[in-house]
Every structure is written in structure tokens, then in C-alpha cells.
């Protein structure tokens, strides 16, 4: 019985005098007890337990520069590069798998903001699929099912109509649909 009383007394003393981080400390410290990362193919996953409470996004007046705080930041391919040509650069659009059977995945790495229009054309030039997306100037991934398309060669035409202050772009790509 005496051991239980001593143990409980010691625990109470520890809890009463233990120090913790206060809200004023959030600007200078991070509350993160555990975490990690993992890669599977081209996907990269990051996680943590107990991140800082202050998480927000800030931008300049024209919204051309976006700054986020916290440790888990969005991944940007070549963050210092900004292609202002009227065609997508080889690093701005990735399409795979090619040849494809069930879906085509399109990864956009452009920093331009605007409306994205995606069209599929068959070998005769007939439009067989259309879709619109919005690009916010950060990475965007879209997976399009193609199981209803017949086997053959298709042209994928992507056009970005840039918002005010951003560049409009367009490019075409070939992909093969197999059974």
C-alpha cells in the first residue's frame, strides 16, 4: 500500500511541474513527435503526428507567389523554373502509361494558372473525349478512364487558357490504346 501512495505522489508531482509548449512558442518550435515518408512508383507520401497548429497559405496581391508554412510542403518539380513559352515544356506534362488499356494519367507541373481543356481525337480526327480542369499553378494529376475507347492510336490535345497575367499554352501528344 505504501508503494502505491509513493508512486501516485511522485506522478502527481511530475504532472504538476512538467512544462509544455505554450501557444506563443508555436512560431519558434514545432510540435512533431513522429512521422516519415515513403515512395511507391512516382507517388511520394509524407506523414507526421502532431504537427504545429499554425498551417496556412499566403500570397502576394497578384497571387503569382504562394508561400505555405509547416513542414509538409507540396512537391514542385523544378521550383525555380517557369516556362513562359506558348507550348508545354517536356517537364510540364507527363502522360502514362503508354500504351494504355484502362486509363491515361496526365500529370501537370505547370506554374501557369487557368482553364485546362483536354481533348482526345481518334485516327480520323474525330473528337471522342473532352474534359475541363482548373490549373492553380501547382501540380495537378488527372486520371481518365479509357476502357470505352476502341483499340487504336489517339491524339491527346491539351490547351491551357491562362488567367490574366499568366501564359496560355497548348500541345498535342500521341498515345496508344490496347485491349
mmCIF file with all atom_site columns, C-alpha atoms in Angstrom:
data_model
loop_
_atom_site.group_PDB
_atom_site.id
_atom_site.type_symbol
_atom_site.label_atom_id
_atom_site.label_alt_id
_atom_site.label_comp_id
_atom_site.label_asym_id
_atom_site.label_entity_id
_atom_site.label_seq_id
_atom_site.pdbx_PDB_ins_code
_atom_site.Cartn_x
_atom_site.Cartn_y
_atom_site.Cartn_z
_atom_site.occupancy
_atom_site.B_iso_or_equiv
_atom_site.pdbx_formal_charge
_atom_site.auth_seq_id
_atom_site.auth_comp_id
_atom_site.auth_asym_id
_atom_site.auth_atom_id
_atom_site.pdbx_PDB_model_num
ATOM 1   C CA . UNK A 1 1   ? 0.000   0.000  0.000   1.00 0.00 ? 1   UNK A CA 1
ATOM 2   C CA . UNK A 1 2   ? 2.853   2.306  0.904   1.00 0.00 ? 2   UNK A CA 1
ATOM 3   C CA . UNK A 1 3   ? 4.419   1.780  -2.592  1.00 0.00 ? 3   UNK A CA 1
ATOM 4   C CA . UNK A 1 4   ? 1.159   2.777  -4.312  1.00 0.00 ? 4   UNK A CA 1
ATOM 5   C CA . UNK A 1 5   ? 0.925   6.009  -2.320  1.00 0.00 ? 5   UNK A CA 1
ATOM 6   C CA . UNK A 1 6   ? 4.543   6.864  -3.082  1.00 0.00 ? 6   UNK A CA 1
ATOM 7   C CA . UNK A 1 7   ? 4.091   6.133  -6.815  1.00 0.00 ? 7   UNK A CA 1
ATOM 8   C CA . UNK A 1 8   ? 0.913   8.225  -7.080  1.00 0.00 ? 8   UNK A CA 1
ATOM 9   C CA . UNK A 1 9   ? 2.527   11.112 -5.177  1.00 0.00 ? 9   UNK A CA 1
ATOM 10  C CA . UNK A 1 10  ? 5.544   11.073 -7.484  1.00 0.00 ? 10  UNK A CA 1
ATOM 11  C CA . UNK A 1 11  ? 3.357   11.047 -10.594 1.00 0.00 ? 11  UNK A CA 1
ATOM 12  C CA . UNK A 1 12  ? 1.291   13.965 -9.320  1.00 0.00 ? 12  UNK A CA 1
ATOM 13  C CA . UNK A 1 13  ? 4.454   15.971 -8.640  1.00 0.00 ? 13  UNK A CA 1
ATOM 14  C CA . UNK A 1 14  ? 5.768   15.248 -12.136 1.00 0.00 ? 14  UNK A CA 1
ATOM 15  C CA . UNK A 1 15  ? 2.485   16.257 -13.777 1.00 0.00 ? 15  UNK A CA 1
ATOM 16  C CA . UNK A 1 16  ? 2.170   19.450 -11.704 1.00 0.00 ? 16  UNK A CA 1
ATOM 17  C CA . UNK A 1 17  ? 5.661   20.698 -12.505 1.00 0.00 ? 17  UNK A CA 1
ATOM 18  C CA . UNK A 1 18  ? 6.004   19.435 -16.052 1.00 0.00 ? 18  UNK A CA 1
ATOM 19  C CA . UNK A 1 19  ? 6.406   22.151 -18.692 1.00 0.00 ? 19  UNK A CA 1
ATOM 20  C CA . UNK A 1 20  ? 4.799   22.113 -22.118 1.00 0.00 ? 20  UNK A CA 1
ATOM 21  C CA . UNK A 1 21  ? 4.821   24.353 -25.156 1.00 0.00 ? 21  UNK A CA 1
ATOM 22  C CA . UNK A 1 22  ? 2.508   27.320 -24.990 1.00 0.00 ? 22  UNK A CA 1
ATOM 23  C CA . UNK A 1 23  ? 0.694   28.931 -27.976 1.00 0.00 ? 23  UNK A CA 1
ATOM 24  C CA . UNK A 1 24  ? 3.303   31.721 -28.003 1.00 0.00 ? 24  UNK A CA 1
ATOM 25  C CA . UNK A 1 25  ? 6.001   29.133 -28.750 1.00 0.00 ? 25  UNK A CA 1
ATOM 26  C CA . UNK A 1 26  ? 4.348   27.916 -31.999 1.00 0.00 ? 26  UNK A CA 1
ATOM 27  C CA . UNK A 1 27  ? 6.192   30.494 -34.077 1.00 0.00 ? 27  UNK A CA 1
ATOM 28  C CA . UNK A 1 28  ? 9.562   29.199 -32.897 1.00 0.00 ? 28  UNK A CA 1
ATOM 29  C CA . UNK A 1 29  ? 9.044   25.471 -32.373 1.00 0.00 ? 29  UNK A CA 1
ATOM 30  C CA . UNK A 1 30  ? 7.332   22.545 -33.965 1.00 0.00 ? 30  UNK A CA 1
ATOM 31  C CA . UNK A 1 31  ? 5.118   20.058 -32.206 1.00 0.00 ? 31  UNK A CA 1
ATOM 32  C CA . UNK A 1 32  ? 6.012   16.904 -34.071 1.00 0.00 ? 32  UNK A CA 1
ATOM 33  C CA . UNK A 1 33  ? 6.522   13.642 -32.264 1.00 0.00 ? 33  UNK A CA 1
ATOM 34  C CA . UNK A 1 34  ? 6.704   11.197 -35.159 1.00 0.00 ? 34  UNK A CA 1
ATOM 35  C CA . UNK A 1 35  ? 6.453   10.875 -38.929 1.00 0.00 ? 35  UNK A CA 1
ATOM 36  C CA . UNK A 1 36  ? 8.032   9.509  -42.037 1.00 0.00 ? 36  UNK A CA 1
ATOM 37  C CA . UNK A 1 37  ? 7.873   9.205  -45.800 1.00 0.00 ? 37  UNK A CA 1
ATOM 38  C CA . UNK A 1 38  ? 7.523   6.510  -48.392 1.00 0.00 ? 38  UNK A CA 1
ATOM 39  C CA . UNK A 1 39  ? 7.719   6.245  -52.171 1.00 0.00 ? 39  UNK A CA 1
ATOM 40  C CA . UNK A 1 40  ? 5.758   3.916  -54.414 1.00 0.00 ? 40  UNK A CA 1
ATOM 41  C CA . UNK A 1 41  ? 6.469   4.386  -58.106 1.00 0.00 ? 41  UNK A CA 1
ATOM 42  C CA . UNK A 1 42  ? 6.173   8.086  -58.850 1.00 0.00 ? 42  UNK A CA 1
ATOM 43  C CA . UNK A 1 43  ? 3.997   8.769  -55.775 1.00 0.00 ? 43  UNK A CA 1
ATOM 44  C CA . UNK A 1 44  ? 5.625   10.127 -52.644 1.00 0.00 ? 44  UNK A CA 1
ATOM 45  C CA . UNK A 1 45  ? 3.788   10.093 -49.329 1.00 0.00 ? 45  UNK A CA 1
ATOM 46  C CA . UNK A 1 46  ? 4.727   12.040 -46.222 1.00 0.00 ? 46  UNK A CA 1
ATOM 47  C CA . UNK A 1 47  ? 3.037   11.995 -42.862 1.00 0.00 ? 47  UNK A CA 1
ATOM 48  C CA . UNK A 1 48  ? 3.547   13.232 -39.353 1.00 0.00 ? 48  UNK A CA 1
ATOM 49  C CA . UNK A 1 49  ? 1.965   13.026 -35.941 1.00 0.00 ? 49  UNK A CA 1
ATOM 50  C CA . UNK A 1 50  ? 1.447   16.233 -34.001 1.00 0.00 ? 50  UNK A CA 1
ATOM 51  C CA . UNK A 1 51  ? 2.349   18.981 -36.496 1.00 0.00 ? 51  UNK A CA 1
ATOM 52  C CA . UNK A 1 52  ? 2.366   22.637 -35.465 1.00 0.00 ? 52  UNK A CA 1
ATOM 53  C CA . UNK A 1 53  ? -1.077  24.190 -35.116 1.00 0.00 ? 53  UNK A CA 1
ATOM 54  C CA . UNK A 1 54  ? -0.213  27.091 -37.445 1.00 0.00 ? 54  UNK A CA 1
ATOM 55  C CA . UNK A 1 55  ? -0.898  25.984 -41.030 1.00 0.00 ? 55  UNK A CA 1
ATOM 56  C CA . UNK A 1 56  ? -1.927  28.489 -43.698 1.00 0.00 ? 56  UNK A CA 1
ATOM 57  C CA . UNK A 1 57  ? -1.185  29.763 -47.180 1.00 0.00 ? 57  UNK A CA 1
ATOM 58  C CA . UNK A 1 58  ? -0.207  33.309 -48.098 1.00 0.00 ? 58  UNK A CA 1
ATOM 59  C CA . UNK A 1 59  ? 0.145   35.009 -51.456 1.00 0.00 ? 59  UNK A CA 1
ATOM 60  C CA . UNK A 1 60  ? 1.093   38.344 -52.933 1.00 0.00 ? 60  UNK A CA 1
ATOM 61  C CA . UNK A 1 61  ? -1.506  40.771 -54.315 1.00 0.00 ? 61  UNK A CA 1
ATOM 62  C CA . UNK A 1 62  ? -1.353  39.289 -57.841 1.00 0.00 ? 62  UNK A CA 1
ATOM 63  C CA . UNK A 1 63  ? -1.265  35.704 -56.473 1.00 0.00 ? 63  UNK A CA 1
ATOM 64  C CA . UNK A 1 64  ? 1.826   34.925 -58.549 1.00 0.00 ? 64  UNK A CA 1
ATOM 65  C CA . UNK A 1 65  ? 3.791   33.913 -55.456 1.00 0.00 ? 65  UNK A CA 1
ATOM 66  C CA . UNK A 1 66  ? 2.321   31.475 -52.951 1.00 0.00 ? 66  UNK A CA 1
ATOM 67  C CA . UNK A 1 67  ? 4.023   30.712 -49.641 1.00 0.00 ? 67  UNK A CA 1
ATOM 68  C CA . UNK A 1 68  ? 2.891   27.975 -47.273 1.00 0.00 ? 68  UNK A CA 1
ATOM 69  C CA . UNK A 1 69  ? 4.190   27.227 -43.808 1.00 0.00 ? 69  UNK A CA 1
ATOM 70  C CA . UNK A 1 70  ? 4.581   23.963 -41.959 1.00 0.00 ? 70  UNK A CA 1
ATOM 71  C CA . UNK A 1 71  ? 6.924   21.105 -42.738 1.00 0.00 ? 71  UNK A CA 1
ATOM 72  C CA . UNK A 1 72  ? 4.842   19.041 -45.168 1.00 0.00 ? 72  UNK A CA 1
ATOM 73  C CA . UNK A 1 73  ? 5.110   21.181 -48.285 1.00 0.00 ? 73  UNK A CA 1
ATOM 74  C CA . UNK A 1 74  ? 3.668   20.384 -51.710 1.00 0.00 ? 74  UNK A CA 1
ATOM 75  C CA . UNK A 1 75  ? 6.169   18.874 -54.113 1.00 0.00 ? 75  UNK A CA 1
ATOM 76  C CA . UNK A 1 76  ? 7.096   21.102 -57.037 1.00 0.00 ? 76  UNK A CA 1
ATOM 77  C CA . UNK A 1 77  ? 9.211   19.798 -59.875 1.00 0.00 ? 77  UNK A CA 1
ATOM 78  C CA . UNK A 1 78  ? 11.982  22.299 -60.690 1.00 0.00 ? 78  UNK A CA 1
ATOM 79  C CA . UNK A 1 79  ? 10.642  25.078 -58.435 1.00 0.00 ? 79  UNK A CA 1
ATOM 80  C CA . UNK A 1 80  ? 12.997  27.728 -59.852 1.00 0.00 ? 80  UNK A CA 1
ATOM 81  C CA . UNK A 1 81  ? 11.940  27.209 -63.458 1.00 0.00 ? 81  UNK A CA 1
ATOM 82  C CA . UNK A 1 82  ? 8.926   28.969 -65.022 1.00 0.00 ? 82  UNK A CA 1
ATOM 83  C CA . UNK A 1 83  ? 8.273   28.214 -68.703 1.00 0.00 ? 83  UNK A CA 1
ATOM 84  C CA . UNK A 1 84  ? 6.603   31.197 -70.405 1.00 0.00 ? 84  UNK A CA 1
ATOM 85  C CA . UNK A 1 85  ? 6.514   29.657 -73.908 1.00 0.00 ? 85  UNK A CA 1
ATOM 86  C CA . UNK A 1 86  ? 3.184   29.036 -75.652 1.00 0.00 ? 86  UNK A CA 1
ATOM 87  C CA . UNK A 1 87  ? 3.822   25.275 -75.701 1.00 0.00 ? 87  UNK A CA 1
ATOM 88  C CA . UNK A 1 88  ? 4.160   22.970 -72.720 1.00 0.00 ? 88  UNK A CA 1
ATOM 89  C CA . UNK A 1 89  ? 7.749   22.040 -71.887 1.00 0.00 ? 89  UNK A CA 1
ATOM 90  C CA . UNK A 1 90  ? 8.729   18.357 -71.646 1.00 0.00 ? 90  UNK A CA 1
ATOM 91  C CA . UNK A 1 91  ? 8.816   18.711 -67.827 1.00 0.00 ? 91  UNK A CA 1
ATOM 92  C CA . UNK A 1 92  ? 5.373   20.352 -67.554 1.00 0.00 ? 92  UNK A CA 1
ATOM 93  C CA . UNK A 1 93  ? 3.171   17.484 -68.815 1.00 0.00 ? 93  UNK A CA 1
ATOM 94  C CA . UNK A 1 94  ? 3.652   13.760 -68.333 1.00 0.00 ? 94  UNK A CA 1
ATOM 95  C CA . UNK A 1 95  ? 1.276   11.178 -69.795 1.00 0.00 ? 95  UNK A CA 1
ATOM 96  C CA . UNK A 1 96  ? 1.372   7.484  -68.939 1.00 0.00 ? 96  UNK A CA 1
ATOM 97  C CA . UNK A 1 97  ? 1.033   4.576  -69.246 1.00 0.00 ? 97  UNK A CA 1
ATOM 98  C CA . UNK A 1 98  ? 1.592   4.466  -72.975 1.00 0.00 ? 98  UNK A CA 1
ATOM 99  C CA . UNK A 1 99  ? 0.368   2.113  -74.397 1.00 0.00 ? 99  UNK A CA 1
ATOM 100 C CA . UNK A 1 100 ? -2.632  2.050  -72.055 1.00 0.00 ? 100 UNK A CA 1
ATOM 101 C CA . UNK A 1 101 ? -5.556  -0.301 -71.505 1.00 0.00 ? 101 UNK A CA 1
ATOM 102 C CA . UNK A 1 102 ? -7.673  1.057  -68.648 1.00 0.00 ? 102 UNK A CA 1
ATOM 103 C CA . UNK A 1 103 ? -6.700  4.691  -68.043 1.00 0.00 ? 103 UNK A CA 1
ATOM 104 C CA . UNK A 1 104 ? -4.409  7.536  -69.052 1.00 0.00 ? 104 UNK A CA 1
ATOM 105 C CA . UNK A 1 105 ? -2.903  9.589  -66.258 1.00 0.00 ? 105 UNK A CA 1
ATOM 106 C CA . UNK A 1 106 ? -1.888  13.159 -67.020 1.00 0.00 ? 106 UNK A CA 1
ATOM 107 C CA . UNK A 1 107 ? 0.434   14.946 -64.599 1.00 0.00 ? 107 UNK A CA 1
ATOM 108 C CA . UNK A 1 108 ? 0.641   18.734 -64.966 1.00 0.00 ? 108 UNK A CA 1
ATOM 109 C CA . UNK A 1 109 ? 3.646   20.507 -63.477 1.00 0.00 ? 109 UNK A CA 1
ATOM 110 C CA . UNK A 1 110 ? 2.989   23.969 -64.927 1.00 0.00 ? 110 UNK A CA 1
ATOM 111 C CA . UNK A 1 111 ? 3.109   27.133 -62.841 1.00 0.00 ? 111 UNK A CA 1
ATOM 112 C CA . UNK A 1 112 ? 0.551   28.838 -65.066 1.00 0.00 ? 112 UNK A CA 1
ATOM 113 C CA . UNK A 1 113 ? -2.991  29.395 -63.772 1.00 0.00 ? 113 UNK A CA 1
ATOM 114 C CA . UNK A 1 114 ? -6.053  28.994 -65.941 1.00 0.00 ? 114 UNK A CA 1
ATOM 115 C CA . UNK A 1 115 ? -8.579  26.673 -67.541 1.00 0.00 ? 115 UNK A CA 1
ATOM 116 C CA . UNK A 1 116 ? -7.236  23.381 -68.909 1.00 0.00 ? 116 UNK A CA 1
ATOM 117 C CA . UNK A 1 117 ? -9.103  21.712 -71.762 1.00 0.00 ? 117 UNK A CA 1
ATOM 118 C CA . UNK A 1 118 ? -8.320  18.094 -72.660 1.00 0.00 ? 118 UNK A CA 1
ATOM 119 C CA . UNK A 1 119 ? -9.488  16.505 -75.930 1.00 0.00 ? 119 UNK A CA 1
ATOM 120 C CA . UNK A 1 120 ? -8.908  13.006 -77.345 1.00 0.00 ? 120 UNK A CA 1
ATOM 121 C CA . UNK A 1 121 ? -9.037  12.604 -81.135 1.00 0.00 ? 121 UNK A CA 1
ATOM 122 C CA . UNK A 1 122 ? -9.105  9.272  -82.958 1.00 0.00 ? 122 UNK A CA 1
ATOM 123 C CA . UNK A 1 123 ? -7.026  8.449  -86.060 1.00 0.00 ? 123 UNK A CA 1
ATOM 124 C CA . UNK A 1 124 ? -9.683  10.044 -88.317 1.00 0.00 ? 124 UNK A CA 1
ATOM 125 C CA . UNK A 1 125 ? -9.582  13.335 -86.398 1.00 0.00 ? 125 UNK A CA 1
ATOM 126 C CA . UNK A 1 126 ? -12.946 12.825 -84.673 1.00 0.00 ? 126 UNK A CA 1
ATOM 127 C CA . UNK A 1 127 ? -13.191 14.171 -81.115 1.00 0.00 ? 127 UNK A CA 1
ATOM 128 C CA . UNK A 1 128 ? -14.012 11.229 -78.829 1.00 0.00 ? 128 UNK A CA 1
ATOM 129 C CA . UNK A 1 129 ? -13.490 12.782 -75.368 1.00 0.00 ? 129 UNK A CA 1
ATOM 130 C CA . UNK A 1 130 ? -13.398 16.252 -73.764 1.00 0.00 ? 130 UNK A CA 1
ATOM 131 C CA . UNK A 1 131 ? -12.800 17.446 -70.229 1.00 0.00 ? 131 UNK A CA 1
ATOM 132 C CA . UNK A 1 132 ? -12.110 20.762 -68.467 1.00 0.00 ? 132 UNK A CA 1
ATOM 133 C CA . UNK A 1 133 ? -9.983  21.288 -65.365 1.00 0.00 ? 133 UNK A CA 1
ATOM 134 C CA . UNK A 1 134 ? -8.633  24.265 -63.461 1.00 0.00 ? 134 UNK A CA 1
ATOM 135 C CA . UNK A 1 135 ? -4.902  24.776 -63.018 1.00 0.00 ? 135 UNK A CA 1
ATOM 136 C CA . UNK A 1 136 ? -3.949  26.698 -59.877 1.00 0.00 ? 136 UNK A CA 1
ATOM 137 C CA . UNK A 1 137 ? -0.252  26.925 -60.721 1.00 0.00 ? 137 UNK A CA 1
ATOM 138 C CA . UNK A 1 138 ? 0.791   23.871 -58.699 1.00 0.00 ? 138 UNK A CA 1
ATOM 139 C CA . UNK A 1 139 ? 0.971   20.169 -59.524 1.00 0.00 ? 139 UNK A CA 1
ATOM 140 C CA . UNK A 1 140 ? -2.241  18.598 -60.835 1.00 0.00 ? 140 UNK A CA 1
ATOM 141 C CA . UNK A 1 141 ? -2.900  14.917 -61.554 1.00 0.00 ? 141 UNK A CA 1
ATOM 142 C CA . UNK A 1 142 ? -5.880  13.657 -63.555 1.00 0.00 ? 142 UNK A CA 1
ATOM 143 C CA . UNK A 1 143 ? -6.652  10.015 -64.333 1.00 0.00 ? 143 UNK A CA 1
ATOM 144 C CA . UNK A 1 144 ? -9.006  9.475  -67.284 1.00 0.00 ? 144 UNK A CA 1
ATOM 145 C CA . UNK A 1 145 ? -10.635 6.059  -67.877 1.00 0.00 ? 145 UNK A CA 1
ATOM 146 C CA . UNK A 1 146 ? -10.272 4.862  -71.487 1.00 0.00 ? 146 UNK A CA 1
ATOM 147 C CA . UNK A 1 147 ? -11.883 1.407  -71.313 1.00 0.00 ? 147 UNK A CA 1
ATOM 148 C CA . UNK A 1 148 ? -14.752 2.559  -73.592 1.00 0.00 ? 148 UNK A CA 1
ATOM 149 C CA . UNK A 1 149 ? -12.360 3.656  -76.344 1.00 0.00 ? 149 UNK A CA 1
ATOM 150 C CA . UNK A 1 150 ? -11.627 1.143  -79.062 1.00 0.00 ? 150 UNK A CA 1
ATOM 151 C CA . UNK A 1 151 ? -8.117  -0.097 -79.699 1.00 0.00 ? 151 UNK A CA 1
ATOM 152 C CA . UNK A 1 152 ? -6.006  2.315  -81.749 1.00 0.00 ? 152 UNK A CA 1
ATOM 153 C CA . UNK A 1 153 ? -3.876  5.455  -81.834 1.00 0.00 ? 153 UNK A CA 1
ATOM 154 C CA . UNK A 1 154 ? -5.221  8.663  -80.312 1.00 0.00 ? 154 UNK A CA 1
ATOM 155 C CA . UNK A 1 155 ? -4.060  12.263 -80.182 1.00 0.00 ? 155 UNK A CA 1
ATOM 156 C CA . UNK A 1 156 ? -4.334  13.986 -76.823 1.00 0.00 ? 156 UNK A CA 1
ATOM 157 C CA . UNK A 1 157 ? -4.642  17.762 -77.217 1.00 0.00 ? 157 UNK A CA 1
ATOM 158 C CA . UNK A 1 158 ? -4.160  19.863 -74.066 1.00 0.00 ? 158 UNK A CA 1
ATOM 159 C CA . UNK A 1 159 ? -4.835  23.588 -74.028 1.00 0.00 ? 159 UNK A CA 1
ATOM 160 C CA . UNK A 1 160 ? -4.384  25.993 -71.126 1.00 0.00 ? 160 UNK A CA 1
ATOM 161 C CA . UNK A 1 161 ? -6.216  29.311 -71.343 1.00 0.00 ? 161 UNK A CA 1
ATOM 162 C CA . UNK A 1 162 ? -4.202  31.409 -68.901 1.00 0.00 ? 162 UNK A CA 1
ATOM 163 C CA . UNK A 1 163 ? -5.767  33.736 -66.368 1.00 0.00 ? 163 UNK A CA 1
ATOM 164 C CA . UNK A 1 164 ? -4.833  37.406 -66.524 1.00 0.00 ? 164 UNK A CA 1
ATOM 165 C CA . UNK A 1 165 ? -1.074  37.700 -66.033 1.00 0.00 ? 165 UNK A CA 1
ATOM 166 C CA . UNK A 1 166 ? -0.432  34.033 -66.914 1.00 0.00 ? 166 UNK A CA 1
ATOM 167 C CA . UNK A 1 167 ? 0.632   32.402 -70.192 1.00 0.00 ? 167 UNK A CA 1
ATOM 168 C CA . UNK A 1 168 ? -1.717  30.364 -72.424 1.00 0.00 ? 168 UNK A CA 1
ATOM 169 C CA . UNK A 1 169 ? -0.240  27.119 -73.773 1.00 0.00 ? 169 UNK A CA 1
ATOM 170 C CA . UNK A 1 170 ? -1.169  24.168 -75.923 1.00 0.00 ? 170 UNK A CA 1
ATOM 171 C CA . UNK A 1 171 ? 0.442   20.925 -77.016 1.00 0.00 ? 171 UNK A CA 1
ATOM 172 C CA . UNK A 1 172 ? -0.540  17.572 -78.526 1.00 0.00 ? 172 UNK A CA 1
ATOM 173 C CA . UNK A 1 173 ? 0.595   14.079 -77.592 1.00 0.00 ? 173 UNK A CA 1
ATOM 174 C CA . UNK A 1 174 ? 0.091   10.616 -79.099 1.00 0.00 ? 174 UNK A CA 1
ATOM 175 C CA . UNK A 1 175 ? -0.965  7.585  -77.079 1.00 0.00 ? 175 UNK A CA 1
ATOM 176 C CA . UNK A 1 176 ? -1.917  4.031  -77.958 1.00 0.00 ? 176 UNK A CA 1
ATOM 177 C CA . UNK A 1 177 ? -4.999  2.275  -76.564 1.00 0.00 ? 177 UNK A CA 1
ATOM 178 C CA . UNK A 1 178 ? -4.627  -1.513 -76.384 1.00 0.00 ? 178 UNK A CA 1
ATOM 179 C CA . UNK A 1 179 ? -7.078  -4.230 -75.305 1.00 0.00 ? 179 UNK A CA 1
#
